[in-house]
Coordinates of C-alpha atoms in Angstrom, one line a residue:
X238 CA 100.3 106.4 16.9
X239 CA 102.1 103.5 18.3
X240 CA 103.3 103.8 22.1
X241 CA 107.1 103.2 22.2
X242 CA 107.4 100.3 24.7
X243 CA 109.6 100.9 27.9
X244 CA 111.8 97.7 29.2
X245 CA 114.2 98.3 32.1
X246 CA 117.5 97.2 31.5
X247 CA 118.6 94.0 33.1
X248 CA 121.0 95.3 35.3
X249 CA 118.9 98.3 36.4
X250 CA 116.1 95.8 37.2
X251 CA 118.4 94.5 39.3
X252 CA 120.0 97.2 40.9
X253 CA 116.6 98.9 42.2
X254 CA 115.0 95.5 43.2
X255 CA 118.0 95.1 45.8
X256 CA 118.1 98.9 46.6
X257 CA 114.3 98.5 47.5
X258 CA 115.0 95.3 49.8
X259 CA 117.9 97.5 51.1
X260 CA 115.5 100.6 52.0
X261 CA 112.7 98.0 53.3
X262 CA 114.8 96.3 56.0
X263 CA 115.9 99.6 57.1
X264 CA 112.4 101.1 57.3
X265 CA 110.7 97.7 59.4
X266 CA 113.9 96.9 61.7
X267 CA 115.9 98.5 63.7
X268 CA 119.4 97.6 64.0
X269 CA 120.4 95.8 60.8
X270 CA 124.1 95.3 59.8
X271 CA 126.0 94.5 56.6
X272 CA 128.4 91.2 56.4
X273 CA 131.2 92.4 54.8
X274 CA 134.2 90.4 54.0
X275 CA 135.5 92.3 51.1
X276 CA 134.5 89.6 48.2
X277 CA 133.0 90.9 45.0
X278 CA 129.3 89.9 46.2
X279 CA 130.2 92.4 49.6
X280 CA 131.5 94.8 47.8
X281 CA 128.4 95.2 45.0
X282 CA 126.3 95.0 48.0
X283 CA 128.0 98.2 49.5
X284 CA 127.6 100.1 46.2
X285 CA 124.0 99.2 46.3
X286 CA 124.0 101.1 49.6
X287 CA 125.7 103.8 48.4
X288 CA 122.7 104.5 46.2
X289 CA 119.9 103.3 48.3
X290 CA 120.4 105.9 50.9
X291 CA 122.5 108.7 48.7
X292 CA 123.1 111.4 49.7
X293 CA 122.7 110.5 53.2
X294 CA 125.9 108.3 55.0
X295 CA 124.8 104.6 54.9
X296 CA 122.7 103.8 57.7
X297 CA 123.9 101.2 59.2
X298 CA 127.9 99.5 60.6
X299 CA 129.6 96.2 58.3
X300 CA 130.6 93.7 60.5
X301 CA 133.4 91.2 59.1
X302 CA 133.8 87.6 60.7
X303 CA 137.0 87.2 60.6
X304 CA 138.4 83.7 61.0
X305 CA 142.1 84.7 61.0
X306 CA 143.1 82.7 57.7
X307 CA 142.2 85.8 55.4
X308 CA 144.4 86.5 52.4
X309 CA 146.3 89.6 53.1
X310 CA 144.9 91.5 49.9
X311 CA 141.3 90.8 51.0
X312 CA 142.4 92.4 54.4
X313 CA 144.0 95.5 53.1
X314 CA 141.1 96.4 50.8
X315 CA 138.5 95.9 53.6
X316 CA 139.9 98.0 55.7
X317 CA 140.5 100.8 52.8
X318 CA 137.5 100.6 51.2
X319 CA 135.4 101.1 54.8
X320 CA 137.8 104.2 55.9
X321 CA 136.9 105.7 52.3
X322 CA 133.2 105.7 53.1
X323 CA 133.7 106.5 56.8
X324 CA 131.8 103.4 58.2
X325 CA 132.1 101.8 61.9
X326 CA 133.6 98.2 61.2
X327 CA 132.9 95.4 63.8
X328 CA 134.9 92.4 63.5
X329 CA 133.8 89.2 64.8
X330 CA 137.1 87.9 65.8
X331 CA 137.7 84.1 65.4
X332 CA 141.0 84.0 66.9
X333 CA 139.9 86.0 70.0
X334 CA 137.0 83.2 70.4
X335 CA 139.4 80.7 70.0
X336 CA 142.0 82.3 73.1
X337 CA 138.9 82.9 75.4
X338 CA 137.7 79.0 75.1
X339 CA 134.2 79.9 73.3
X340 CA 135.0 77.4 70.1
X341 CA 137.4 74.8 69.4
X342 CA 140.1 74.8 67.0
X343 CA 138.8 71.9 64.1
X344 CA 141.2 69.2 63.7
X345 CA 141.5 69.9 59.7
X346 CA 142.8 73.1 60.4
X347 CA 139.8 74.9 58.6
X348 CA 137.7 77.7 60.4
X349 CA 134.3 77.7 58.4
X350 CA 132.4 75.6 60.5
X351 CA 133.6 77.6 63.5
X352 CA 132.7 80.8 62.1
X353 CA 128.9 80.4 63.0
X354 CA 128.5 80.5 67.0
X355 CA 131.5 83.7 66.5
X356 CA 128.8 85.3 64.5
X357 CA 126.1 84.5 66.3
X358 CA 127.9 85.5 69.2
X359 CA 128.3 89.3 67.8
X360 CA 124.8 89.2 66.5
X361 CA 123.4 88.7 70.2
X362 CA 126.2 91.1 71.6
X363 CA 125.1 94.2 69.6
X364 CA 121.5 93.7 69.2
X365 CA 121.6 93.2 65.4
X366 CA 117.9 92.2 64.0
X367 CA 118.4 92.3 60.3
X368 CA 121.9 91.0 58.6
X369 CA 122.8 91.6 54.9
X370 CA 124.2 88.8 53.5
X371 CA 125.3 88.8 49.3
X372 CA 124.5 85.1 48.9
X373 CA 123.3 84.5 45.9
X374 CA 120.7 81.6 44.4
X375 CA 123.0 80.4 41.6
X376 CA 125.9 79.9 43.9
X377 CA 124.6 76.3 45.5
X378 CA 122.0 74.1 45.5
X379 CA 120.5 75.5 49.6
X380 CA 121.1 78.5 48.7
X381 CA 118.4 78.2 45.9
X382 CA 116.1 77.2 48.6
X383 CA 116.4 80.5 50.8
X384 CA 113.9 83.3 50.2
X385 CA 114.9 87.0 50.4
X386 CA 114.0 88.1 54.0
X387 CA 115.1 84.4 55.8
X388 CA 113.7 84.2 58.8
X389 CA 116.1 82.7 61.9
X390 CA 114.9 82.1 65.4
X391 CA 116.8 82.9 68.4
X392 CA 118.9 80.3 68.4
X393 CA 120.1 81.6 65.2
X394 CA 119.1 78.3 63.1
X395 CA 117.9 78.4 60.0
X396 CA 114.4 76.3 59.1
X397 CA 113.9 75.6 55.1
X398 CA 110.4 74.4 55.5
X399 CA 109.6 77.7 58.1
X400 CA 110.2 80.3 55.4
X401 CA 107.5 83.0 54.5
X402 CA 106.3 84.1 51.2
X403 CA 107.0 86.3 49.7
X404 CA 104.9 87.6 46.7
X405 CA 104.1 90.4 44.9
X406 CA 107.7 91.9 46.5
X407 CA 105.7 92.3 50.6
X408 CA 108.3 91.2 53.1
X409 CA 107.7 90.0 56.5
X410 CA 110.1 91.2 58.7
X411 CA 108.0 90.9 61.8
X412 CA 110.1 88.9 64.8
X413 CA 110.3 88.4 68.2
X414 CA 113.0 89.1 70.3
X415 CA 116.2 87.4 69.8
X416 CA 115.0 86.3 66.3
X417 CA 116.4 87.9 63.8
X418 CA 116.1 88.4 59.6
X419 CA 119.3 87.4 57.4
X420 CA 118.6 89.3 54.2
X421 CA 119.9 88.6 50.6
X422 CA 119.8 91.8 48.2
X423 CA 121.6 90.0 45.8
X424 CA 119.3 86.6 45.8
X425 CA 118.3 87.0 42.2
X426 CA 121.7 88.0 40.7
X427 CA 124.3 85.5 38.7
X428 CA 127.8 85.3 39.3
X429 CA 128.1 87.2 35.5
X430 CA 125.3 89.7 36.4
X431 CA 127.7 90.9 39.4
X432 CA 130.8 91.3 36.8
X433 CA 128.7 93.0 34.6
X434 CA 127.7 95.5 37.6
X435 CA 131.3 96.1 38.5
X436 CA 132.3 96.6 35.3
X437 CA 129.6 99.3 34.7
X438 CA 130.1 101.1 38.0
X439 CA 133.8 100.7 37.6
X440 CA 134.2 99.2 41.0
X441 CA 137.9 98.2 42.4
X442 CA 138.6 94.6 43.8
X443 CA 140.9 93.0 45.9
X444 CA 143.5 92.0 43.4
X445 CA 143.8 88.3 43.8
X446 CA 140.2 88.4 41.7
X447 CA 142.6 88.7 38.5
X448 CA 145.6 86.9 37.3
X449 CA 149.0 86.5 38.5
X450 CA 151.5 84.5 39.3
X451 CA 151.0 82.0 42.7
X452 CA 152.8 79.0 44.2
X453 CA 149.9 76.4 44.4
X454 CA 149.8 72.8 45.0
X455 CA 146.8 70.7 43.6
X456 CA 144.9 68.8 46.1
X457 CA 141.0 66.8 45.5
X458 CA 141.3 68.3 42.2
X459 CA 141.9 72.0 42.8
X460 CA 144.7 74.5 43.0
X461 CA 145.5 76.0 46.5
X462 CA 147.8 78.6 47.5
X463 CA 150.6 77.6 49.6
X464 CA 150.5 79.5 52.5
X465 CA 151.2 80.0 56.5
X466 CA 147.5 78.6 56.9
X467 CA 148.0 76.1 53.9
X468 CA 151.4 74.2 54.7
X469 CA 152.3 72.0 52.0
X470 CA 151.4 68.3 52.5
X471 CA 153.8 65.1 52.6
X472 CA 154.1 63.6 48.9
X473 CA 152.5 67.3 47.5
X474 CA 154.9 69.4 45.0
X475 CA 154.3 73.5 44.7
X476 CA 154.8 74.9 41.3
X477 CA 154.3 78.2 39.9
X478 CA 151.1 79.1 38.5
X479 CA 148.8 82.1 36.8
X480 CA 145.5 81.3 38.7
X481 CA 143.1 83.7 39.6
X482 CA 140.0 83.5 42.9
X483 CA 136.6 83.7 41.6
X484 CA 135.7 83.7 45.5
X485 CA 136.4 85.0 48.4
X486 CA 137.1 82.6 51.7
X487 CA 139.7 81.0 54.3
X488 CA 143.1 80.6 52.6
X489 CA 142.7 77.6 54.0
X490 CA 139.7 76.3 52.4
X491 CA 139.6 78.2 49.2
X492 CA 141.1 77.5 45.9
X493 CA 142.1 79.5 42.7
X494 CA 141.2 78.5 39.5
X495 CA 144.3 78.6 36.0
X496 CA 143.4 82.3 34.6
X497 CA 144.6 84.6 31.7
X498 CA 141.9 86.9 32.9
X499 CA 143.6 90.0 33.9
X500 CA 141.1 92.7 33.6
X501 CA 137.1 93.0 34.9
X502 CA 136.2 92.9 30.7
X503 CA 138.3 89.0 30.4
X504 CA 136.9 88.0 33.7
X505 CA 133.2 88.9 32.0
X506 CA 134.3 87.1 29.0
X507 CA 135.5 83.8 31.4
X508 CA 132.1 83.7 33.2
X509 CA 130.0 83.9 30.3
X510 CA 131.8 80.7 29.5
X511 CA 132.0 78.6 32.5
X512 CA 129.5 75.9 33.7
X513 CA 130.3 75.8 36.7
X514 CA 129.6 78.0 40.0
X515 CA 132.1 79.9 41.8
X516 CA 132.1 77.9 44.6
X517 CA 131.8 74.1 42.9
X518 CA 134.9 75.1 41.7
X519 CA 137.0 76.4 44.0
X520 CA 135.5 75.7 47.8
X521 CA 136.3 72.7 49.5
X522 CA 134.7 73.3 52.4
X523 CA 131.3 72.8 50.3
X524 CA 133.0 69.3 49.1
X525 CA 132.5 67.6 52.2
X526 CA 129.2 66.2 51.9
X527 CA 126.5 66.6 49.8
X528 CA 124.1 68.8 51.9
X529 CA 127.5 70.5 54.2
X530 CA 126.3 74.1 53.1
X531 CA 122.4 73.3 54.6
X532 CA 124.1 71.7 57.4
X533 CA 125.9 74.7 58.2
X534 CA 123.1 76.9 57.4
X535 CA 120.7 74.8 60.1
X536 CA 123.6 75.8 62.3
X537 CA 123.3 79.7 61.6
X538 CA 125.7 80.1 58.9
X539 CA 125.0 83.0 56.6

């Protein structure tokens, strides 16, 4: 009699290896905290909490860095989707950093860079040891080089060649204080393995993830809204098209890509079909330099 042979399925792999690093940082620290920004990766990553501490409330606030140049959609789903489940919010306020002197408004008109002492900043404020980030490996090229539980020290900065390891799936979480851990659940998920998982567990989105119809200009090769924090440039001529946003970020900084995908099912069928990541396509803070996402992440960006 031959034994049938059991194989998880892909997804579920997935889903329980992030529920276990979810239940993990919650068990050896403290005070940990959820970014949440209200992008797909955020929003899987708040499912996977859901079912990591069910059918107890989620243990821990989301804290959002906002930067002030949010789309409105993004906004208005954030702040539905965390009075549905009940949780305390805190917002790391850009704007409000900017009015009380504690960063400088860029001369580009972009607020990524600027984003990092602001969350920094809240981090120190309310004691937070342990922050869920939904960065994932196949997004960019430092990303690939972070490990699951990345260690920062208390200045916040981020040290490739200090990173522990990490085998057999033991975590170090041991720090001293002001350290703290930034922790990515979603490290070994794809851009198409997160459609797939909203798709399965029927998840909503903001609706600027599909497509409609948008006044863009095209700028460095990409299509950007035209908006209050995206004015349009001398020389530059808006036209209407059907785009959709494969990421989340600044409306300042963040482009759409030309869609027909209208639906989570053609969106699955679109990213199956790219060869390029979500953010080489469509965030131009990344285009700066060659190395501007490790730069920032030296810096303390999640």
């Amino acid at each position: 009699m031959t034994r049938p042979a059991y194989r998880v399925p892909h997804l579920d792999a997935l889903e329980a290896e992030s529920v276990f690093i979810l239940r993990e940082v919650v068990a050896e620290l403290e005070r940990p905290v959820l970014l949440f920004s209200g992008g797909k990766d955020s929003i899987v990553m708040l499912r996977l909490a859901q079912k990591a501490f069910a059918p107890a409330q989620i243990p821990f606030p989301v804290m959002h860095v906002d930067t002030g140049h949010n789309f409105a959609e993004v906004l208005e789903y954030r702040d539905r989707r965390i009075a549905e489940l009940g949780l305390q919010l805190v917002v790391a306020s850009v704007p409000a950093a900017l009015a009380q002197g504690l960063v400088r408004e860029p001369g580009d008109g972009t607020r990524n860079r600027i984003q990092t002492p602001v969350l920094l900043d809240a981090i120190e404020k309310h004691r937070f040891n342990a922050v869920f980030g939904g960065a994932r490996r196949d997004e960019e090229k430092a990303r690939a080089k972070e490990r699951v539980f990345s260690f920062r020290d208390d200045f916040g900065q981020w040290d490739p060649k200090n990173q522990r390891p990490e085998l057999w799936g033991l975590y170090n979480g041991r720090h001293h204080p002001g350290e703290s851990i930034r922790v990515f659940p979603l490290s070994n998920w794809t851009e198409l393995d997160v459609w797939h998982y909203i798709d399965r567990e029927s998840l909503s989105l903001p609706p600027i993830y599909f497509a409609h119809e948008r006044e863009v200009v095209e700028r460095d090769g990409m299509l950007y809204a035209v908006n209050e924090h995206l004015p349009v440039r001398p020389g530059e001529e808006p036209f209407k098209a059907r785009v959709r946003y494969r990421t989340v970020g600044d409306a300042s900084c963040t482009a759409a890509v030309r869609s027909d995908a209208d639906t989570v099912a053609k969106v699955v069928d679109e990213v199956a079909a790219t060869r390029i990541t979500e953010r080489g396509a469509t965030r131009g803070d990344d285009r700066v330099s060659e190395a501007a996402m490790e730069d920032r992440k030296r810096e303390g960006y999640f």
